Coordinates of C-alpha atoms and ligand atoms in Angstrom, one line a residue:
M1081 CA 0.0 0.0 0.0
L1082 CA 1.3 3.4 -0.9
S1083 CA 2.0 5.4 2.2
S1084 CA 0.8 9.0 2.6
V1085 CA 3.6 9.7 5.0
M1086 CA 6.7 11.5 3.6
P1087 CA 9.4 9.0 3.3
T1088 CA 12.1 10.7 5.4
Y1089 CA 12.9 7.5 7.4
F1090 CA 14.5 4.8 5.3
N1091 CA 14.3 1.1 6.1
R1092 CA 11.6 1.2 8.7
L1093 CA 11.7 -2.1 10.6
P1094 CA 8.7 -4.4 9.9
V1095 CA 7.3 -4.2 13.5
A1096 CA 4.5 -2.1 15.0
F1097 CA 4.2 -1.9 18.8
E1098 CA 0.9 -1.9 20.6
R1099 CA 1.9 -1.5 24.3
G1100 CA 4.8 -1.3 26.6
E1101 CA 5.7 -1.8 30.3
G1102 CA 9.1 -0.9 31.8
V1103 CA 11.8 -2.0 29.5
W1104 CA 9.5 -4.3 27.5
L1105 CA 7.4 -3.7 24.4
W1106 CA 4.7 -5.9 22.7
D1107 CA 4.0 -5.8 19.0
I1108 CA 0.5 -6.0 17.5
H1109 CA 0.9 -9.8 17.3
G1110 CA 1.7 -10.2 21.0
N1111 CA 5.5 -10.8 20.6
Q1112 CA 7.5 -9.3 23.5
Y1113 CA 10.8 -7.4 23.0
L1114 CA 13.4 -6.0 25.3
D1115 CA 13.8 -2.4 24.4
A1116 CA 17.4 -1.2 24.4
V1117 CA 16.6 1.9 22.3
A1118 CA 14.0 3.6 24.6
G1119 CA 12.7 5.7 21.7
I1120 CA 16.3 6.8 21.1
A1121 CA 17.2 7.9 24.7
V1122 CA 13.7 9.2 25.3
C1123 CA 11.9 6.8 27.6
G1124 CA 14.3 6.9 30.5
L1125 CA 11.6 5.7 32.9
G1126 CA 10.6 3.0 30.5
H1127 CA 7.2 2.5 28.9
S1128 CA 3.9 3.3 30.6
H1129 CA 5.5 4.3 33.9
P1130 CA 2.6 4.5 36.4
A1131 CA 3.6 7.8 37.8
I1132 CA 3.9 9.4 34.3
T1133 CA 0.6 7.8 33.2
K1134 CA -1.0 9.3 36.3
V1135 CA 0.4 12.8 35.9
I1136 CA -0.7 12.8 32.2
C1137 CA -4.2 11.8 33.1
D1138 CA -4.5 14.1 36.1
Q1139 CA -3.1 17.1 34.3
A1140 CA -5.0 16.5 31.1
A1141 CA -8.2 16.3 33.0
K1142 CA -7.5 19.7 34.6
L1143 CA -5.7 21.7 31.9
I1144 CA -3.5 20.9 28.9
H1145 CA -2.6 24.2 27.3
T1146 CA -3.1 27.9 27.8
S1147 CA -0.5 30.1 26.2
N1148 CA 2.8 31.8 27.2
N1149 CA 0.7 35.0 27.4
Y1150 CA -0.3 33.8 30.9
E1151 CA 1.5 32.7 34.0
I1152 CA 2.2 28.9 34.0
P1153 CA 3.1 27.7 37.6
N1154 CA 4.2 24.2 36.3
Q1155 CA 6.7 26.0 34.1
E1156 CA 8.1 28.0 37.0
K1157 CA 8.4 24.8 39.0
L1158 CA 10.2 23.0 36.2
A1159 CA 12.6 25.8 35.5
K1160 CA 13.6 25.8 39.2
A1161 CA 14.0 22.0 39.3
L1162 CA 16.2 22.0 36.1
C1163 CA 18.4 24.8 37.5
E1164 CA 18.7 23.0 40.8
I1165 CA 20.0 19.7 39.2
S1166 CA 22.2 21.4 36.5
G1167 CA 23.6 24.5 38.3
M1168 CA 22.2 26.7 35.6
E1169 CA 20.1 29.9 36.3
Q1170 CA 17.4 30.2 33.7
A1171 CA 15.3 28.0 31.4
Y1172 CA 13.5 28.5 28.1
F1173 CA 11.0 25.8 27.1
C1174 CA 10.4 24.4 23.6
N1175 CA 9.4 21.1 22.2
S1176 CA 12.5 19.2 20.8
G1177 CA 16.2 18.8 20.8
A1178 CA 16.6 20.8 17.5
E1179 CA 14.6 23.7 19.0
T1180 CA 16.6 23.9 22.2
N1181 CA 19.8 24.0 20.1
E1182 CA 18.3 26.6 17.8
T1183 CA 17.6 28.6 21.0
A1184 CA 21.2 28.2 22.1
L1185 CA 22.4 29.5 18.7
K1186 CA 20.1 32.5 18.9
L1187 CA 21.6 33.3 22.3
T1188 CA 25.1 33.3 20.7
R1189 CA 23.9 35.9 18.2
L1190 CA 22.6 38.2 21.0
F1191 CA 25.8 37.7 22.9
A1192 CA 27.7 38.8 19.8
R1193 CA 25.6 41.9 19.4
K1194 CA 26.5 42.8 23.0
K1195 CA 30.1 42.5 22.1
N1196 CA 29.7 44.4 18.8
I1197 CA 30.8 41.3 16.7
A1198 CA 29.0 41.5 13.4
N1199 CA 29.8 38.1 12.0
P1200 CA 29.9 35.7 15.0
L1201 CA 31.5 32.3 14.5
V1202 CA 30.6 29.2 16.4
I1203 CA 33.2 26.5 16.7
A1204 CA 31.5 23.1 16.6
M1205 CA 32.8 19.5 16.2
H1206 CA 33.3 17.1 13.3
N1207 CA 31.0 14.2 13.6
S1208 CA 28.5 16.0 15.8
F1209 CA 24.7 16.0 15.6
H1210 CA 22.6 18.9 16.9
G1211 CA 19.3 18.5 15.0
R1212 CA 17.6 18.9 11.6
S1213 CA 16.5 22.6 11.5
L1214 CA 18.6 24.7 9.1
A1215 CA 20.8 26.2 11.8
T1216 CA 21.2 23.0 13.8
L1217 CA 22.0 20.9 10.7
S1218 CA 24.6 23.6 9.8
A1219 CA 26.0 23.4 13.3
S1220 CA 26.3 19.6 13.0
G1221 CA 29.6 18.2 11.8
T1222 CA 28.2 15.7 9.4
S1223 CA 27.6 16.2 5.7
R1224 CA 25.1 13.3 5.6
I1225 CA 22.3 15.5 7.0
Q1226 CA 23.4 18.7 5.1
I1227 CA 23.4 17.5 1.5
G1228 CA 20.6 19.1 -0.5
F1229 CA 19.9 21.8 2.0
E1230 CA 22.6 24.3 0.9
P1231 CA 23.1 27.1 1.3
L1232 CA 23.7 26.3 5.0
V1233 CA 23.6 28.8 7.8
S1234 CA 27.1 30.2 7.7
H1235 CA 29.7 31.0 10.4
F1236 CA 30.2 27.5 11.8
E1237 CA 33.7 26.1 11.9
H1238 CA 34.2 22.4 12.6
V1239 CA 37.2 21.0 14.4
D1240 CA 38.2 17.5 15.6
F1241 CA 36.4 16.4 18.7
N1242 CA 38.3 15.9 21.9
D1243 CA 41.4 17.7 20.4
I1244 CA 42.1 20.8 22.5
G1245 CA 44.8 21.9 20.2
A1246 CA 42.4 22.1 17.3
V1247 CA 40.0 24.3 19.2
K1248 CA 42.7 26.6 20.5
N1249 CA 44.0 26.9 17.0
S1250 CA 40.6 27.9 15.6
V1251 CA 40.1 30.4 18.5
S1252 CA 43.4 32.1 17.8
L1253 CA 42.8 32.1 14.0
N1254 CA 39.3 33.6 14.5
K1255 CA 40.0 35.9 17.4
E1256 CA 37.8 38.8 16.0
S1257 CA 34.7 36.7 15.3
V1258 CA 34.6 33.6 17.5
I1259 CA 31.8 33.7 20.0
A1260 CA 31.0 30.2 21.2
I1261 CA 32.1 26.6 21.3
M1262 CA 29.4 24.0 21.0
L1263 CA 29.6 20.2 21.6
E1264 CA 28.0 17.1 22.9
P1265 CA 30.1 15.9 25.9
I1266 CA 29.5 12.4 24.5
Q1267 CA 28.8 12.3 20.8
G1268 CA 25.7 10.0 20.4
D1269 CA 24.8 9.8 16.7
G1270 CA 28.5 10.2 15.8
G1271 CA 29.3 6.9 17.5
I1272 CA 29.6 7.2 21.3
C1273 CA 32.7 9.3 21.3
I1274 CA 33.6 10.4 24.8
A1275 CA 35.2 13.8 25.5
S1276 CA 37.9 13.4 28.2
N1277 CA 37.4 15.3 31.5
D1278 CA 40.6 17.2 30.9
Y1279 CA 39.4 18.3 27.4
L1280 CA 36.1 19.6 28.9
Q1281 CA 38.0 21.4 31.7
Q1282 CA 40.3 23.0 29.2
L1283 CA 37.4 24.1 27.0
R1284 CA 35.9 25.8 30.1
K1285 CA 39.2 27.6 30.7
L1286 CA 39.5 28.6 27.1
C1287 CA 36.0 30.1 27.1
D1288 CA 36.7 32.0 30.3
E1289 CA 39.9 33.4 29.0
N1290 CA 38.4 34.5 25.7
D1291 CA 34.9 35.5 26.9
L1292 CA 33.3 32.8 24.8
L1293 CA 30.1 30.9 25.5
L1294 CA 30.5 27.2 26.2
I1295 CA 27.5 25.2 25.0
F1296 CA 26.8 21.6 26.0
D1297 CA 24.3 19.8 23.9
E1298 CA 23.0 17.3 26.4
V1299 CA 19.8 16.4 24.5
Q1300 CA 20.9 12.8 24.4
T1301 CA 23.2 12.6 27.5
G1302 CA 21.1 14.7 29.9
L1303 CA 18.9 13.6 32.8
G1304 CA 20.7 10.6 34.1
R1305 CA 21.7 8.8 30.9
T1306 CA 25.4 8.7 31.6
G1307 CA 25.1 8.1 35.3
K1308 CA 24.9 11.7 36.4
W1309 CA 22.2 14.3 35.8
F1310 CA 24.4 15.8 33.1
A1311 CA 27.5 14.4 31.3
G1312 CA 29.4 17.6 32.0
Q1313 CA 29.2 16.9 35.7
H1314 CA 31.6 13.9 35.3
A1315 CA 34.2 16.6 34.6
N1316 CA 32.8 19.1 37.1
V1317 CA 32.4 21.5 34.2
L1318 CA 29.4 23.9 34.0
P1319 CA 28.7 25.3 30.5
D1320 CA 27.1 28.7 29.9
I1321 CA 24.3 27.1 27.9
L1322 CA 23.0 23.6 28.4
T1323 CA 20.4 22.0 26.1
V1324 CA 18.1 19.2 27.1
A1325 CA 15.1 17.3 25.6
K1326 CA 14.5 13.6 25.0
T1327 CA 14.3 12.0 28.5
L1328 CA 12.8 15.3 29.9
G1329 CA 9.3 14.3 28.8
N1330 CA 9.7 10.5 28.8
G1331 CA 8.0 10.5 25.3
F1332 CA 6.1 13.8 25.6
P1333 CA 7.8 16.3 23.3
I1334 CA 9.5 18.9 25.5
G1335 CA 12.9 20.6 25.4
A1336 CA 14.7 23.2 27.5
C1337 CA 17.6 25.6 26.9
L1338 CA 19.3 26.4 30.2
A1339 CA 21.6 29.4 30.6
R1340 CA 23.7 31.0 33.3
G1341 CA 26.1 33.9 33.9
K1342 CA 26.9 35.8 30.7
A1343 CA 24.3 33.7 28.7
A1344 CA 21.5 34.5 31.1
N1345 CA 19.2 37.5 30.5
L1346 CA 20.2 37.8 26.8
F1347 CA 16.6 37.2 25.7
G1348 CA 14.1 40.0 26.3
P1349 CA 10.4 40.1 25.6
G1350 CA 9.6 39.3 21.9
K1351 CA 13.1 37.8 21.2
H1352 CA 12.0 34.2 21.1
G1353 CA 8.9 32.1 21.7
S1354 CA 6.9 29.0 21.1
T1355 CA 3.2 28.3 21.0
F1356 CA 3.4 24.9 22.7
G1357 CA 6.7 25.3 24.6
G1358 CA 6.4 24.8 28.4
N1359 CA 2.7 24.2 28.4
P1360 CA 1.0 23.0 31.6
L1361 CA 0.8 19.4 30.5
G1362 CA 4.4 19.1 29.2
C1363 CA 5.8 20.8 32.3
A1364 CA 3.7 18.6 34.7
I1365 CA 5.2 15.5 33.0
A1366 CA 8.7 16.8 33.1
N1367 CA 8.4 17.7 36.7
E1368 CA 7.3 14.2 37.5
V1369 CA 10.1 12.7 35.4
I1370 CA 12.7 14.6 37.4
R1371 CA 10.9 13.8 40.7
V1372 CA 10.9 10.0 39.9
I1373 CA 14.5 10.0 38.7
K1374 CA 15.5 11.8 41.9
E1375 CA 13.4 9.6 44.3
K1376 CA 14.5 6.3 42.8
N1377 CA 18.1 7.4 42.3
Y1378 CA 18.0 6.3 38.6
C1379 CA 21.2 8.3 37.8
E1380 CA 23.0 5.9 40.2
N1381 CA 21.2 3.0 38.6
A1382 CA 22.3 4.0 35.2
H1383 CA 25.8 4.3 36.5
K1384 CA 25.8 0.9 38.2
V1385 CA 23.9 -1.2 35.7
G1386 CA 25.6 0.6 32.9
D1387 CA 29.1 -0.3 34.3
Y1388 CA 27.9 -3.9 34.7
L1389 CA 26.5 -4.1 31.2
R1390 CA 29.6 -2.6 29.6
H1391 CA 32.0 -4.9 31.5
Q1392 CA 29.9 -8.0 30.8
L1393 CA 29.6 -7.1 27.1
S1394 CA 33.3 -6.5 26.9
T1395 CA 34.0 -10.0 28.3
K1396 CA 31.3 -11.9 26.6
L1397 CA 31.8 -10.4 23.1
K1398 CA 35.5 -10.9 23.1
K1399 CA 35.1 -14.2 21.2
Y1400 CA 33.9 -12.2 18.2
T1401 CA 36.9 -10.9 16.3
G1402 CA 34.6 -8.5 14.5
V1403 CA 33.8 -6.7 17.7
L1404 CA 36.6 -4.2 18.3
E1405 CA 35.5 -2.3 21.4
V1406 CA 32.7 -1.8 23.9
R1407 CA 32.6 1.8 25.2
G1408 CA 30.3 4.3 26.9
K1409 CA 29.2 5.9 30.1
G1410 CA 26.2 4.8 32.2
L1411 CA 23.5 3.5 30.0
M1412 CA 24.9 5.0 26.8
I1413 CA 26.9 2.2 25.3
G1414 CA 28.5 1.6 21.9
I1415 CA 29.7 -1.8 20.5
Q1416 CA 32.2 -1.0 17.8
F1417 CA 32.4 -3.4 14.8
D1418 CA 35.1 -3.8 12.2
R1419 CA 32.5 -3.8 9.5
T1420 CA 29.2 -2.3 8.7
C1421 CA 26.3 -3.6 10.9
I1422 CA 23.4 -1.5 9.7
E1423 CA 21.3 -4.6 9.2
I1424 CA 21.7 -5.8 12.8
P1425 CA 18.6 -4.1 14.2
R1426 CA 16.5 -6.1 11.8
L1427 CA 18.2 -9.3 12.7
A1428 CA 17.8 -8.5 16.4
L1429 CA 14.0 -8.6 16.0
K1430 CA 14.4 -12.3 15.6
F1431 CA 15.9 -12.4 19.1
N1432 CA 13.3 -10.1 20.5
I1433 CA 15.6 -7.2 21.3
L1434 CA 15.5 -3.6 20.0
I1435 CA 18.9 -2.1 19.2
N1436 CA 20.1 0.8 17.1
V1437 CA 23.1 1.4 14.9
V1438 CA 25.1 4.6 14.5
A1439 CA 28.0 5.5 12.3
N1440 CA 27.4 2.4 10.2
C1441 CA 29.7 0.2 12.3
M1442 CA 28.4 0.6 15.9
I1443 CA 25.5 -0.9 17.9
R1444 CA 24.2 1.8 20.2
L1445 CA 22.4 0.7 23.4
L1446 CA 20.3 3.3 25.1
P1447 CA 18.0 1.2 27.4
P1448 CA 15.7 2.9 29.9
L1449 CA 17.5 4.1 33.1
I1450 CA 15.4 1.7 35.1
L1451 CA 17.1 -1.3 33.6
T1452 CA 17.8 -3.9 36.3
Q1453 CA 20.8 -6.2 36.4
S1454 CA 18.8 -9.3 35.5
E1455 CA 17.3 -7.4 32.5
A1456 CA 20.9 -6.4 31.5
D1457 CA 21.8 -10.1 31.7
E1458 CA 18.8 -11.0 29.5
L1459 CA 19.9 -8.3 27.0
I1460 CA 23.5 -9.7 26.9
T1461 CA 22.2 -13.2 26.3
R1462 CA 19.9 -12.2 23.4
L1463 CA 22.6 -9.9 21.9
D1464 CA 25.1 -12.7 22.1
H1465 CA 22.8 -15.0 20.1
C1466 CA 22.1 -12.3 17.6
L1467 CA 25.8 -11.6 17.1
H1468 CA 26.5 -15.3 16.8
E1469 CA 24.1 -15.5 13.9
F1470 CA 25.4 -12.2 12.4
F1471 CA 29.1 -13.4 12.4
N1472 CA 28.4 -17.0 11.5
T1473 CA 26.1 -16.6 8.6
K1474 CA 26.5 -14.4 5.6
Y1475 CA 23.7 -12.1 6.6
I1476 CA 22.1 -10.7 3.5
P1477 CA 20.7 -7.3 3.9
C1478 CA 17.0 -7.4 3.3
Y1479 CA 16.9 -4.7 0.7
I1480 CA 19.1 -7.0 -1.5
Q1481 CA 16.9 -10.1 -1.0
Ligands
PLP1307 C1 22.8 15.4 20.8 C2 21.5 15.7 20.1 N1 21.2 16.9 19.8 C3 20.0 17.2 19.2 C4 19.2 16.3 18.7 C5 17.9 16.6 18.0 O1 16.8 16.3 18.8 P1 15.3 16.3 18.1 O2 15.3 15.1 17.3 O3 14.4 16.2 19.3 O4 15.1 17.5 17.4 C6 19.5 14.9 19.0 C7 18.6 13.8 18.5 O5 19.0 12.7 18.4 C8 20.7 14.6 19.7 O6 21.1 13.4 19.9

């Protein structure tokens, strides 16, 4: 049947889900899957979490949406909670990761105006991913998402990730125009590339010395994914702008751009806005997500179970010469292959697990933060069977069959 949906997603997997509970999903035929994708780092509390279901029902029965023309107490409460866990000072609310990064980039323009810089340059990283809007795809360091959308938004320079010399060099070559440095502390779509603590600390110093804004895109890493509320906290580094989305709504679309110090108070009335951003329902859900993560200490769980999963995978998958490395932080884990593995998510359906591939050669695991050790064991067993089949049969990609 010809679909009426624009075909922006290639190779959709032939499975449709009907319901979920915790780390489990059931398809329309009643088959049960262990979900190690979590809606791409979104459903941190798993599926159909009772507290989230309850807050959605209670808030929806009272009030879903008003407008940012009116006071929204849930929004005030959420801004306070986010600032408390992040060390930031202010929040702006939107609906997605791309929008929060777009907001961050608009803030860099206002900061530049204040400094009388006419053509402000943002240094971003090769291999990065910041979203699909025109400015955020231009900020991203991957041509894959840019091709066809030229002319790109100008004034981004991309340098090698985790290479302080490359950033310093770019700052000194662009002294008159550079205004900000933007990065993901752990590159997600780029292949679970982890910035060292030292690198992040040196970036902070460089930004302080040169009056630049340091922007951490924590859309994927934020809210417990890496074992702390935010990945920058592993290095004790506070950015000037911090962007979050994904886990914040556990599936409800909400994002936030947090700012502090010289990045705070740049927006005035009329400078930015969103119809849906920060509405009573979205904020009630996000407040509950933060409350539950805090109450159940799911950051610590992500740290502990993530460490366990990574170590077990490193040991168990050693027997496959095609597996080069298992790396990650918390429950953000990559399994690096020596060959393309883009067809593995499809094969994994046979073993009733949901996994994801990035950078062509890496399985990315992003299970819910609530994953238990025994569920991690189950994931390892199923993944092992899946890799056994992958490496021991000539797996023919379905689009060739
Ligand atoms: C680090 C990062 N930034 C931004 C985005 C874009 O988020 P969204 O798809 O919600 O616009 C993503 C999405 O995967 C991401 O991983």
